[in-house]
CSV table of C-alpha atoms and ligand atoms in Angstrom, one decimal:
chain,number,residue,atom,x,y,z
A,215,MET,CA,0.0,0.0,0.0
A,216,GLY,CA,2.8,2.4,1.1
A,217,ARG,CA,4.7,1.7,-2.1
A,218,THR,CA,1.7,2.2,-4.3
A,219,SER,CA,0.9,5.6,-2.8
A,220,ASP,CA,4.6,6.6,-3.0
A,221,LYS,CA,4.5,5.7,-6.6
A,222,PHE,CA,1.4,7.7,-7.1
A,223,ASN,CA,2.8,10.7,-5.3
A,224,LEU,CA,5.9,10.5,-7.4
A,225,PHE,CA,3.7,10.4,-10.5
A,226,ARG,CA,1.9,13.5,-9.3
A,227,ILE,CA,5.1,15.3,-8.5
A,228,THR,CA,6.5,14.4,-11.9
A,229,GLN,CA,3.3,15.6,-13.6
A,230,ALA,CA,3.5,18.9,-11.7
A,231,LEU,CA,7.1,19.3,-12.7
A,232,THR,CA,6.7,18.3,-16.3
A,233,LYS,CA,6.4,21.2,-18.6
A,234,LYS,CA,6.0,21.2,-22.3
A,235,LEU,CA,8.5,22.7,-24.7
A,236,PHE,CA,7.9,23.2,-28.4
A,237,VAL,CA,10.9,24.2,-30.6
A,238,LYS,CA,10.3,25.2,-34.2
A,239,THR,CA,13.5,25.2,-36.3
A,240,TYR,CA,14.2,27.2,-39.4
A,241,GLY,CA,17.4,27.3,-41.5
A,242,CYS,CA,20.3,25.0,-41.7
A,243,GLN,CA,21.3,21.7,-40.1
A,244,MET,CA,23.3,23.6,-37.4
A,245,ASN,CA,20.0,25.0,-36.2
A,246,VAL,CA,18.5,21.5,-36.1
A,247,TYR,CA,21.4,20.4,-33.9
A,248,ASP,CA,21.1,23.6,-31.7
A,249,SER,CA,17.3,23.0,-31.2
A,250,ASP,CA,18.0,19.5,-29.8
A,251,ARG,CA,20.7,21.0,-27.6
A,252,MET,CA,18.3,23.7,-26.3
A,253,ALA,CA,15.9,20.9,-25.4
A,254,ASP,CA,18.8,19.2,-23.6
A,255,ALA,CA,19.5,22.4,-21.7
A,256,LEU,CA,15.9,22.7,-20.6
A,257,ALA,CA,15.3,19.0,-19.8
A,258,PRO,CA,16.7,19.3,-16.2
A,259,LEU,CA,14.0,21.9,-15.6
A,260,GLY,CA,11.3,19.4,-16.4
A,261,TYR,CA,10.6,20.5,-20.0
A,262,GLN,CA,9.5,17.7,-22.3
A,263,ILE,CA,9.1,18.0,-26.0
A,264,ALA,CA,5.7,18.8,-27.4
A,265,ASP,CA,4.7,18.4,-31.1
A,266,GLY,CA,3.0,21.7,-31.4
A,267,PRO,CA,2.7,25.2,-29.8
A,268,GLU,CA,-0.8,24.5,-28.5
A,269,GLY,CA,-0.6,23.5,-24.8
A,270,ALA,CA,3.1,24.2,-24.6
A,271,ASP,CA,4.5,26.1,-21.6
A,272,MET,CA,7.4,27.4,-23.6
A,273,VAL,CA,7.9,27.9,-27.3
A,274,ILE,CA,11.3,28.5,-28.9
A,275,LEU,CA,11.6,29.7,-32.5
A,276,ASN,CA,15.1,28.8,-33.6
A,277,THR,CA,15.5,31.2,-36.5
A,278,CYS,CA,17.4,31.8,-39.7
A,279,HIS,CA,18.6,35.1,-41.1
A,280,ILE,CA,20.2,34.0,-44.3
A,281,ARG,CA,17.6,35.4,-46.7
A,282,GLU,CA,14.9,37.9,-46.3
A,283,LYS,CA,12.1,35.4,-46.7
A,284,ALA,CA,13.6,33.2,-43.9
A,285,SER,CA,13.8,36.1,-41.6
A,286,GLU,CA,10.3,37.5,-42.2
A,287,LYS,CA,8.7,34.1,-41.5
A,288,VAL,CA,9.6,34.5,-37.9
A,289,PHE,CA,7.5,37.6,-37.5
A,290,SER,CA,4.4,35.9,-39.0
A,291,GLU,CA,4.9,32.9,-36.7
A,292,LEU,CA,5.3,35.3,-33.7
A,293,GLY,CA,1.9,36.8,-34.7
A,294,ARG,CA,0.3,33.3,-34.3
A,295,LEU,CA,2.1,32.7,-31.0
A,296,ARG,CA,0.8,35.9,-29.6
A,297,MET,CA,-2.8,34.5,-30.0
A,298,ILE,CA,-1.8,31.3,-28.4
A,299,LYS,CA,-0.2,33.1,-25.5
A,300,GLU,CA,-3.2,35.4,-24.9
A,301,LYS,CA,-5.6,32.5,-25.1
A,302,ALA,CA,-3.7,30.5,-22.6
A,303,ARG,CA,-3.6,33.4,-20.2
A,304,ASP,CA,-7.2,34.6,-20.6
A,305,GLN,CA,-8.9,31.2,-20.7
A,306,GLN,CA,-6.7,29.0,-18.6
A,307,GLY,CA,-4.6,31.4,-16.5
A,308,ARG,CA,-1.6,29.7,-17.9
A,309,ILE,CA,1.7,31.4,-18.8
A,310,VAL,CA,3.4,30.6,-22.1
A,311,LYS,CA,7.0,31.7,-22.4
A,312,ILE,CA,8.2,32.7,-25.9
A,313,ALA,CA,11.8,32.7,-26.9
A,314,VAL,CA,13.4,33.7,-30.2
A,315,ALA,CA,16.8,32.0,-30.7
A,316,GLY,CA,19.1,31.5,-33.6
A,317,CYS,CA,20.4,33.9,-36.2
A,318,VAL,CA,17.5,36.4,-36.4
A,319,ALA,CA,17.8,36.7,-32.6
A,320,GLN,CA,21.5,37.5,-33.0
A,321,ALA,CA,21.0,39.9,-35.8
A,322,GLU,CA,18.0,41.8,-34.5
A,323,GLY,CA,18.3,41.6,-30.7
A,324,ASP,CA,16.1,44.2,-29.0
A,325,GLU,CA,14.3,45.0,-32.3
A,326,ILE,CA,12.4,41.7,-31.9
A,327,ILE,CA,11.0,42.8,-28.6
A,328,ARG,CA,10.1,46.1,-30.1
A,329,ARG,CA,8.2,44.5,-33.0
A,330,ALA,CA,6.8,41.7,-30.8
A,331,PRO,CA,6.6,42.7,-27.2
A,332,TRP,CA,5.0,39.4,-26.2
A,333,VAL,CA,8.4,37.7,-26.7
A,334,ASP,CA,10.1,37.0,-23.3
A,335,ILE,CA,13.6,35.9,-24.3
A,336,VAL,CA,15.9,36.7,-27.2
A,337,VAL,CA,18.9,34.4,-27.2
A,338,GLY,CA,21.7,34.1,-29.7
A,339,PRO,CA,23.4,30.9,-31.1
A,340,GLN,CA,26.4,31.2,-28.8
A,341,THR,CA,24.5,31.8,-25.5
A,342,TYR,CA,21.7,29.3,-25.5
A,343,HIS,CA,23.4,27.2,-22.8
A,344,ARG,CA,22.2,29.9,-20.5
A,345,LEU,CA,18.6,29.2,-21.3
A,346,PRO,CA,17.8,27.6,-17.9
A,347,GLU,CA,18.9,30.8,-16.1
A,348,LEU,CA,17.2,33.0,-18.7
A,349,VAL,CA,13.9,31.1,-18.3
A,350,ALA,CA,14.1,31.4,-14.5
A,351,ARG,CA,14.6,35.2,-14.8
A,352,VAL,CA,11.5,35.7,-16.9
A,353,ASP,CA,9.0,37.3,-14.6
A,354,PRO,CA,5.6,37.6,-16.2
A,355,SER,CA,4.4,40.0,-13.4
A,356,THR,CA,7.0,42.6,-14.3
A,357,ARG,CA,6.9,41.9,-18.0
A,358,SER,CA,10.6,41.9,-17.9
A,359,ARG,CA,12.3,40.9,-21.2
A,360,ILE,CA,15.7,39.3,-21.6
A,361,VAL,CA,18.0,39.8,-24.6
A,362,ASP,CA,21.2,37.8,-24.5
A,363,THR,CA,23.1,38.0,-27.8
A,364,GLU,CA,26.6,38.2,-26.5
A,365,PHE,CA,29.5,36.4,-28.0
A,366,PRO,CA,30.6,35.1,-24.7
A,367,GLU,CA,34.1,34.1,-23.4
A,368,GLU,CA,32.8,30.7,-22.4
A,369,VAL,CA,32.1,28.0,-24.9
A,370,LYS,CA,28.5,26.8,-24.8
A,371,PHE,CA,29.5,23.1,-25.4
A,372,ASP,CA,31.3,23.1,-22.1
A,373,TYR,CA,28.1,24.0,-20.3
A,374,LEU,CA,25.4,22.0,-22.1
A,375,PRO,CA,24.2,18.9,-20.4
A,376,VAL,CA,24.6,15.6,-22.3
A,377,GLU,CA,21.9,14.5,-24.7
A,378,HIS,CA,18.5,14.0,-23.1
A,379,LEU,CA,16.8,12.0,-25.9
A,380,PRO,CA,18.4,9.7,-28.5
A,381,ARG,CA,18.9,11.5,-31.8
A,382,GLY,CA,17.8,8.6,-34.1
A,383,PRO,CA,19.7,6.5,-36.6
A,384,ALA,CA,21.1,9.5,-38.5
A,385,ALA,CA,22.2,12.3,-36.3
A,386,PHE,CA,24.0,15.7,-36.6
A,387,LEU,CA,27.0,16.7,-34.5
A,388,SER,CA,28.4,20.3,-34.7
A,389,VAL,CA,32.2,20.3,-34.6
A,390,GLN,CA,32.9,23.7,-35.9
A,391,GLU,CA,31.0,27.0,-35.7
A,392,GLY,CA,31.2,30.5,-37.1
A,393,CYS,CA,32.9,31.7,-40.2
A,394,ASP,CA,35.8,34.0,-40.9
A,395,LYS,CA,35.3,34.0,-44.7
A,396,PHE,CA,33.0,37.0,-45.1
A,397,CYS,CA,31.5,36.3,-48.5
A,398,ALA,CA,30.0,39.6,-49.6
A,399,PHE,CA,26.4,38.4,-49.5
A,400,CYS,CA,26.4,36.4,-46.3
A,401,VAL,CA,25.2,37.2,-42.7
A,402,VAL,CA,26.7,34.1,-41.1
A,403,PRO,CA,30.0,35.7,-39.9
A,404,TYR,CA,27.9,38.3,-38.1
A,405,THR,CA,25.3,36.0,-36.7
A,406,ARG,CA,27.5,33.1,-35.7
A,407,GLY,CA,30.7,34.9,-35.0
A,408,ALA,CA,34.3,33.9,-35.5
A,409,GLU,CA,35.4,30.3,-36.4
A,410,PHE,CA,35.7,28.0,-33.5
A,411,SER,CA,36.5,24.2,-33.5
A,412,ARG,CA,35.5,21.9,-30.7
A,413,PRO,CA,38.4,19.9,-29.2
A,414,VAL,CA,38.6,16.3,-30.6
A,415,PHE,CA,37.9,14.6,-27.3
A,416,THR,CA,34.5,16.3,-26.8
A,417,VAL,CA,33.5,15.5,-30.3
A,418,VAL,CA,34.5,11.8,-29.9
A,419,ALA,CA,32.8,11.6,-26.5
A,420,GLU,CA,29.5,13.0,-28.0
A,421,ALA,CA,29.8,10.7,-31.0
A,422,ARG,CA,30.3,7.6,-28.7
A,423,ARG,CA,27.2,8.6,-26.6
A,424,LEU,CA,25.1,9.0,-29.8
A,425,VAL,CA,26.2,5.7,-31.1
A,426,ALA,CA,25.6,4.0,-27.8
A,427,ALA,CA,22.0,5.4,-28.0
A,428,GLY,CA,21.4,3.9,-31.4
A,429,THR,CA,22.9,6.4,-34.0
A,430,ARG,CA,24.5,4.7,-37.0
A,431,GLU,CA,25.2,7.7,-39.2
A,432,LEU,CA,26.8,11.0,-38.1
A,433,THR,CA,26.9,14.2,-40.1
A,434,LEU,CA,29.6,16.5,-38.8
A,435,LEU,CA,28.4,20.1,-39.0
A,436,GLY,CA,30.1,23.4,-39.4
A,437,GLN,CA,29.5,26.6,-41.4
A,438,ASN,CA,32.9,25.8,-42.7
A,439,VAL,CA,33.3,22.3,-41.5
A,440,ASN,CA,36.4,21.5,-43.5
A,441,ALA,CA,38.1,24.5,-41.9
A,442,TYR,CA,38.0,22.4,-38.7
A,443,HIS,CA,41.1,22.7,-36.6
A,444,GLY,CA,40.4,21.3,-33.2
A,445,GLU,CA,42.8,20.5,-30.4
A,446,GLY,CA,43.7,16.9,-30.5
A,447,PRO,CA,44.4,14.6,-27.5
A,448,ASP,CA,48.1,15.0,-28.3
A,449,GLY,CA,47.9,18.8,-27.8
A,450,LYS,CA,48.4,19.4,-31.6
A,451,THR,CA,45.8,20.8,-34.0
A,452,TRP,CA,43.8,18.2,-35.8
A,453,ASN,CA,42.1,18.8,-39.2
A,454,LEU,CA,38.8,17.3,-40.4
A,455,ALA,CA,40.5,14.4,-42.1
A,456,ARG,CA,42.1,13.3,-38.9
A,457,LEU,CA,38.9,13.8,-36.9
A,458,LEU,CA,37.0,11.7,-39.4
A,459,ALA,CA,39.6,8.9,-39.2
A,460,LYS,CA,39.3,8.9,-35.4
A,461,LEU,CA,35.5,8.7,-35.5
A,462,ALA,CA,35.6,5.9,-38.1
A,463,ASP,CA,37.1,3.7,-35.3
A,464,ILE,CA,33.9,3.9,-33.2
A,465,LYS,CA,32.3,0.5,-33.3
A,466,GLY,CA,28.7,0.6,-34.6
A,467,LEU,CA,29.2,4.0,-36.4
A,468,GLU,CA,28.6,2.8,-39.9
A,469,ARG,CA,28.4,6.1,-41.8
A,470,LEU,CA,30.0,9.5,-41.7
A,471,ARG,CA,29.3,12.7,-43.6
A,472,TYR,CA,30.2,16.3,-43.2
A,473,THR,CA,28.7,19.6,-44.3
A,474,THR,CA,29.1,22.4,-45.3
A,475,SER,CA,32.5,22.6,-46.9
A,476,HIS,CA,34.3,25.5,-48.6
A,477,PRO,CA,36.4,24.8,-51.7
A,478,LEU,CA,39.3,26.8,-50.2
A,479,ASP,CA,39.6,24.3,-47.3
A,480,MET,CA,39.3,21.1,-49.4
A,481,GLU,CA,42.8,19.8,-48.5
A,482,ASP,CA,44.4,16.7,-50.1
A,483,ASP,CA,44.1,14.5,-47.0
A,484,LEU,CA,40.4,15.3,-46.8
A,485,ILE,CA,40.0,14.3,-50.4
A,486,ASN,CA,42.0,11.1,-49.7
A,487,ALA,CA,39.7,10.3,-46.8
A,488,HIS,CA,37.1,9.6,-49.4
A,489,ARG,CA,39.3,6.9,-50.7
A,490,ASP,CA,40.6,5.6,-47.3
A,491,LEU,CA,37.6,5.6,-45.0
A,492,PRO,CA,34.8,3.1,-46.0
A,493,GLN,CA,32.5,4.9,-43.5
A,494,LEU,CA,32.8,8.2,-45.3
A,495,MET,CA,29.8,8.3,-47.7
A,496,PRO,CA,30.3,9.0,-51.4
A,497,TYR,CA,28.4,12.3,-51.3
A,498,LEU,CA,29.7,15.9,-50.9
A,499,HIS,CA,28.0,19.2,-50.5
A,500,LEU,CA,30.5,21.7,-51.9
A,501,PRO,CA,28.9,25.0,-52.8
A,502,ILE,CA,30.5,27.3,-55.4
A,503,GLN,CA,27.7,29.9,-55.7
A,504,SER,CA,28.6,31.0,-59.3
A,505,GLY,CA,30.3,29.7,-62.3
A,506,SER,CA,31.8,33.1,-63.3
A,507,ASN,CA,35.2,34.1,-62.0
A,508,ARG,CA,34.2,37.7,-62.1
A,509,VAL,CA,31.2,37.1,-59.8
A,510,LEU,CA,33.2,34.7,-57.6
A,511,SER,CA,35.7,37.5,-57.1
A,512,ALA,CA,33.0,40.1,-56.3
A,513,MET,CA,31.5,37.6,-53.9
A,514,ASN,CA,34.9,37.4,-52.1
A,515,ARG,CA,35.1,33.7,-52.5
A,516,HIS,CA,38.8,33.8,-53.0
A,517,HIS,CA,39.0,31.0,-55.6
A,518,GLU,CA,38.3,30.6,-59.3
A,519,VAL,CA,36.1,28.1,-61.2
A,520,ASP,CA,39.1,26.0,-62.3
A,521,ALA,CA,40.2,25.4,-58.7
A,522,TYR,CA,36.7,24.1,-57.9
A,523,LEU,CA,36.7,21.8,-61.0
A,524,GLY,CA,40.1,20.6,-60.0
A,525,ILE,CA,38.7,19.5,-56.6
A,526,VAL,CA,35.8,17.7,-58.2
A,527,ASP,CA,38.2,15.9,-60.5
A,528,ARG,CA,40.5,14.9,-57.6
A,529,LEU,CA,37.5,13.7,-55.6
A,530,ARG,CA,36.3,11.6,-58.6
A,531,SER,CA,39.7,10.2,-59.2
A,532,VAL,CA,39.8,8.8,-55.6
A,533,ARG,CA,36.1,8.0,-55.3
A,534,PRO,CA,34.6,7.6,-58.9
A,535,ASP,CA,31.1,7.2,-57.7
A,536,ILE,CA,31.0,10.4,-55.5
A,537,ALA,CA,27.8,12.4,-55.8
A,538,MET,CA,28.2,16.1,-55.8
A,539,SER,CA,25.8,18.7,-54.4
A,540,GLY,CA,26.1,22.5,-54.2
A,541,ASP,CA,24.6,25.9,-53.6
A,542,PHE,CA,24.1,28.6,-56.2
A,543,ILE,CA,23.1,32.3,-56.0
A,544,VAL,CA,21.6,33.9,-59.1
A,545,GLY,CA,21.4,37.7,-59.5
A,546,PHE,CA,24.4,38.7,-57.4
A,547,PRO,CA,24.9,42.4,-58.0
A,548,GLY,CA,26.5,43.0,-61.3
A,549,GLU,CA,25.8,39.4,-62.6
A,550,SER,CA,25.5,39.7,-66.4
A,551,ASP,CA,23.8,37.3,-68.8
A,552,GLN,CA,27.3,36.0,-69.7
A,553,ASP,CA,28.1,35.4,-66.0
A,554,PHE,CA,24.9,33.5,-65.6
A,555,ALA,CA,25.6,31.5,-68.7
A,556,ASP,CA,28.9,30.6,-67.1
A,557,THR,CA,27.1,29.2,-64.1
A,558,LEU,CA,24.9,27.0,-66.3
A,559,ALA,CA,28.1,25.8,-68.1
A,560,LEU,CA,29.7,24.9,-64.8
A,561,VAL,CA,26.6,23.0,-63.7
A,562,ASP,CA,26.7,21.1,-67.0
A,563,LYS,CA,30.4,20.2,-66.4
A,564,VAL,CA,30.0,19.0,-62.9
A,565,GLY,CA,26.7,17.2,-63.0
A,566,TYR,CA,25.1,17.5,-59.6
A,567,ALA,CA,23.1,14.8,-57.8
A,568,SER,CA,21.3,17.5,-56.0
A,569,ALA,CA,21.7,21.2,-55.3
A,570,TYR,CA,20.1,24.3,-53.8
A,571,SER,CA,19.7,27.5,-55.7
A,572,PHE,CA,18.6,30.9,-54.5
A,573,LYS,CA,17.9,34.4,-55.8
A,574,PHE,CA,20.4,36.9,-54.2
A,575,SER,CA,18.8,38.5,-51.2
A,576,PRO,CA,20.4,41.7,-50.0
A,577,ARG,CA,21.0,41.3,-46.3
A,578,PRO,CA,21.4,44.3,-44.0
A,579,GLY,CA,25.0,44.9,-43.1
A,580,THR,CA,26.6,42.8,-45.8
A,581,PRO,CA,28.7,44.6,-48.5
A,582,ALA,CA,26.7,43.2,-51.4
A,583,ALA,CA,23.5,44.7,-50.1
A,584,GLY,CA,24.9,48.2,-50.7
A,585,ASP,CA,26.1,47.5,-54.2
A,586,ASP,CA,24.4,49.8,-56.7
A,587,ARG,CA,24.4,47.1,-59.5
A,588,GLN,CA,21.4,45.2,-58.1
A,589,VAL,CA,19.8,42.8,-60.6
A,590,PRO,CA,16.1,43.4,-61.3
A,591,GLU,CA,13.8,40.9,-59.6
A,592,ASP,CA,12.3,39.6,-62.8
A,593,VAL,CA,15.8,38.8,-64.2
A,594,LYS,CA,16.6,37.0,-61.0
A,595,ALA,CA,13.4,35.0,-61.2
A,596,ASP,CA,14.1,34.0,-64.9
A,597,ARG,CA,17.6,32.9,-64.1
A,598,LEU,CA,16.5,30.9,-61.1
A,599,GLU,CA,14.0,29.1,-63.1
A,600,ALA,CA,16.5,28.2,-65.9
A,601,LEU,CA,19.1,27.1,-63.3
A,602,GLN,CA,16.6,25.0,-61.4
A,603,GLN,CA,15.4,23.3,-64.6
A,604,LEU,CA,18.9,22.2,-65.3
A,605,LEU,CA,19.6,21.1,-61.7
A,606,ASN,CA,16.3,19.2,-61.6
A,607,ALA,CA,17.1,17.4,-64.8
A,608,GLN,CA,20.5,16.4,-63.4
A,609,GLN,CA,18.9,15.2,-60.2
A,610,TYR,CA,16.4,13.1,-62.0
A,611,ALA,CA,19.1,11.7,-64.3
A,612,PHE,CA,21.2,10.8,-61.2
A,613,ASN,CA,18.3,9.0,-59.6
A,614,LYS,CA,17.4,7.3,-62.9
A,615,ALA,CA,20.9,6.0,-63.3
A,616,THR,CA,20.6,4.2,-59.9
A,617,GLU,CA,17.5,2.2,-61.1
A,618,GLY,CA,18.4,-1.5,-61.1
A,619,GLN,CA,21.3,-1.0,-58.7
A,620,ARG,CA,21.6,-2.5,-55.2
A,621,MET,CA,22.7,-0.2,-52.5
A,622,ASP,CA,22.8,0.1,-48.8
A,623,VAL,CA,20.0,1.9,-47.2
A,624,LEU,CA,19.9,3.1,-43.6
A,625,VAL,CA,16.3,2.8,-42.4
A,626,GLU,CA,15.4,6.1,-40.6
A,627,ARG,CA,11.6,6.4,-40.2
A,628,THR,CA,8.1,5.5,-41.3
A,629,GLY,CA,7.2,6.7,-44.7
A,630,GLY,CA,4.1,8.6,-45.9
A,631,ARG,CA,2.0,5.6,-46.8
A,632,GLU,CA,0.8,2.5,-44.9
A,633,GLY,CA,3.6,0.0,-44.5
A,634,GLN,CA,6.0,2.4,-46.1
A,635,MET,CA,9.4,3.1,-44.6
A,636,ALA,CA,12.0,5.6,-45.6
A,637,GLY,CA,15.8,5.9,-45.4
A,638,ARG,CA,18.8,7.1,-47.3
A,639,SER,CA,21.2,5.7,-49.8
A,640,PRO,CA,25.0,6.4,-49.5
A,641,TYR,CA,24.4,9.2,-52.1
A,642,MET,CA,21.9,10.9,-49.8
A,643,GLN,CA,18.9,9.9,-52.0
A,644,ALA,CA,15.7,9.5,-50.0
A,645,VAL,CA,14.6,5.9,-50.5
A,646,ASN,CA,11.1,4.7,-49.9
A,647,PHE,CA,10.2,1.0,-49.6
A,648,GLN,CA,7.8,-1.5,-48.0
A,649,GLY,CA,9.0,-2.4,-44.5
A,650,SER,CA,8.3,-2.3,-40.8
A,651,GLU,CA,9.2,-0.1,-37.9
A,652,ASP,CA,11.5,-2.7,-36.3
A,653,GLN,CA,13.9,-2.1,-39.2
A,654,ILE,CA,14.6,1.5,-38.1
A,655,GLY,CA,18.3,1.9,-37.3
A,656,GLU,CA,19.4,-1.0,-39.5
A,657,ILE,CA,21.2,-1.0,-42.9
A,658,PHE,CA,19.7,-3.2,-45.6
A,659,SER,CA,20.8,-3.9,-49.1
A,660,CYS,CA,18.1,-2.4,-51.3
A,661,LEU,CA,17.2,-2.8,-55.0
A,662,ILE,CA,16.3,0.6,-56.5
A,663,THR,CA,13.3,0.0,-58.6
A,664,GLN,CA,12.0,3.4,-59.6
A,665,ALA,CA,13.5,6.9,-59.8
A,666,LYS,CA,11.5,10.0,-59.0
A,667,GLN,CA,12.5,13.6,-59.0
A,668,LYS,CA,13.4,13.9,-55.3
A,669,SER,CA,13.5,10.3,-54.2
A,670,VAL,CA,13.7,6.7,-55.3
A,671,SER,CA,11.6,3.6,-54.5
A,672,GLY,CA,13.2,0.3,-53.7
A,673,GLU,CA,12.8,-3.3,-52.5
A,674,LEU,CA,14.6,-4.3,-49.3
A,675,GLY,CA,16.9,-7.2,-49.5
A,676,ASP,CA,19.4,-8.6,-46.9
A,677,LEU,CA,20.2,-7.0,-43.6
A,678,LYS,CA,23.7,-5.6,-43.7
A,679,GLY,CA,24.4,-5.2,-40.0
A,680,ALA,CA,22.3,-5.3,-36.8
A,681,ALA,CA,22.2,-2.3,-34.5
B,49,SAH,N1,28.8,28.1,-45.1
B,49,SAH,C1,28.2,27.7,-46.3
B,49,SAH,C2,26.9,28.4,-46.6
B,49,SAH,C3,26.0,28.8,-45.6
B,49,SAH,S1,24.6,29.7,-46.1
B,49,SAH,C4,29.1,27.9,-47.5
B,49,SAH,O1,30.0,28.7,-47.4
B,49,SAH,O2,28.8,27.3,-48.5
B,49,SAH,C5,23.8,28.5,-47.2
B,49,SAH,C6,23.6,29.0,-48.6
B,49,SAH,O3,22.7,30.1,-48.6
B,49,SAH,C7,24.9,29.6,-49.2
B,49,SAH,O4,25.7,28.6,-49.8
B,49,SAH,C8,24.3,30.5,-50.3
B,49,SAH,O5,24.1,29.7,-51.5
B,49,SAH,C9,22.9,30.9,-49.7
B,49,SAH,N2,23.0,32.3,-49.3
B,49,SAH,C10,23.7,32.9,-48.3
B,49,SAH,N3,23.5,34.2,-48.3
B,49,SAH,C11,22.6,34.5,-49.3
B,49,SAH,C12,22.0,35.7,-49.7
B,49,SAH,N4,22.2,36.9,-49.2
B,49,SAH,N5,21.1,35.6,-50.7
B,49,SAH,C13,20.8,34.4,-51.3
B,49,SAH,N6,21.3,33.2,-50.9
B,49,SAH,C14,22.2,33.2,-49.9
B,50,SF4,FE1,28.7,32.6,-45.5
B,50,SF4,FE2,30.7,32.5,-47.1
B,50,SF4,FE3,31.0,31.9,-44.5
B,50,SF4,FE4,29.7,30.2,-46.1
B,50,SF4,S1,31.9,30.8,-46.3
B,50,SF4,S2,29.1,30.9,-44.1
B,50,SF4,S3,28.7,31.6,-47.5
B,50,SF4,S4,30.5,33.9,-45.3
B,51,F3S,FE1,20.4,30.4,-41.3
B,51,F3S,FE2,22.0,31.0,-39.3
B,51,F3S,FE3,22.1,28.6,-40.5
B,51,F3S,S1,21.4,32.4,-40.8
B,51,F3S,S2,21.5,29.1,-42.5
B,51,F3S,S3,20.4,29.4,-39.3
B,51,F3S,S4,23.8,29.7,-39.7
């Protein structure tokens, strides 16, 4: 009897302490990683993850500032959150705390509170380890607001608690942050700050924990991940190739990837890692942005088209099946028809398995925003359409060429339809197939039966390795 009521009391206490946290993530993979880490930071306070903002006690928008559209989405979402907050207060006497994190928080700071005074906390990408303290300081009675967008002395990774929930079969791991490259169009050096690499041992420790919790594939993240130069256990500086080799020794870690790389930091030993490490997947996201040397120079990219093509050739000579991916900007100030034609020619030469392309978006505080040679919106739109047509055709051709092949697929989640499961091929293709949930986290050989634009269908064969 005593034990039952103890249990019941414990249950009641846990219920009272449990709060619901909803995190909405915009932008790049680093934000996806950060969102999970914010949830880790708040878990000791009793916050558990909710699937939507309704009923949540705290909502965090982890935001992206890279293009105007991304940035403006935040304010429309904040409008919806205001209604949720007011309804909870008026109808249930319940307080909903709202935080804006990420790159818009860093860039706009106080301005967010001015535009949306119902926001309680504004916290930047380098200070979110302080969230527990910031949340405790929010006092709804005084309507105090907290803005913490410092670039602090301390390193957030040293303060964050370990992972609270397993990350799944394919997980992200940030190893490098910030950027010193200052491309003329880009806000990242301002929103994320200077380049910083985590020491090797903290990366390896986190990787081991993730693998012990069921992760089979790790994608190492950084705004310039191949500029990684972390302190090694020998006190020397290790580069990304060396870090990858070390991680490849972890038993149970079947696949490694890294993103995003800059062509300037694509060193020979990293290229050779694609030959030497079987865990390193034959897929590389290597943005060039433009196929015109004139535009590359104006963008402050510090390399020419030939250097990029040289890297692609070297990668293909060590790993002939490597699939390439990239990012492109059309309509950079001063981009002529010929410059754009050069971009199409480059895409033709490389042959991408997938790629992202964007219209240039002038961002406040970046040199390119003040350039008086802005390209008209309709020209940008036409160029984007032409480029996307070409890139889509290449993606479809890539997928089509895999029809009839057998390849390893890591099963990651349930698919859209009944009995359907989804995973990824070594080349990052999304693969759909008939399967069951108990296959999640395992790698199967899979026959690719049908190519689509953004995915392929397949039939599962033999299990490659049990989790
Ligand atoms: N660190 C990565 C890119 C991060 S931003 C790199 O150097 O490749 C992701 C992509 O967004 C960029 O590659 C670029 O293609 C695009 N991008 C960045 N700023 C932009 C802007 N002002 N307008 C349009 N696209 C932009
Ligand atoms: Fe931005 Fe250039 Fe740095 Fe990439 S390398 S994050 S595009 S400034
Ligand atoms: Fe966006 Fe910041 Fe990532 S601006 S792309 S969330 S680094």
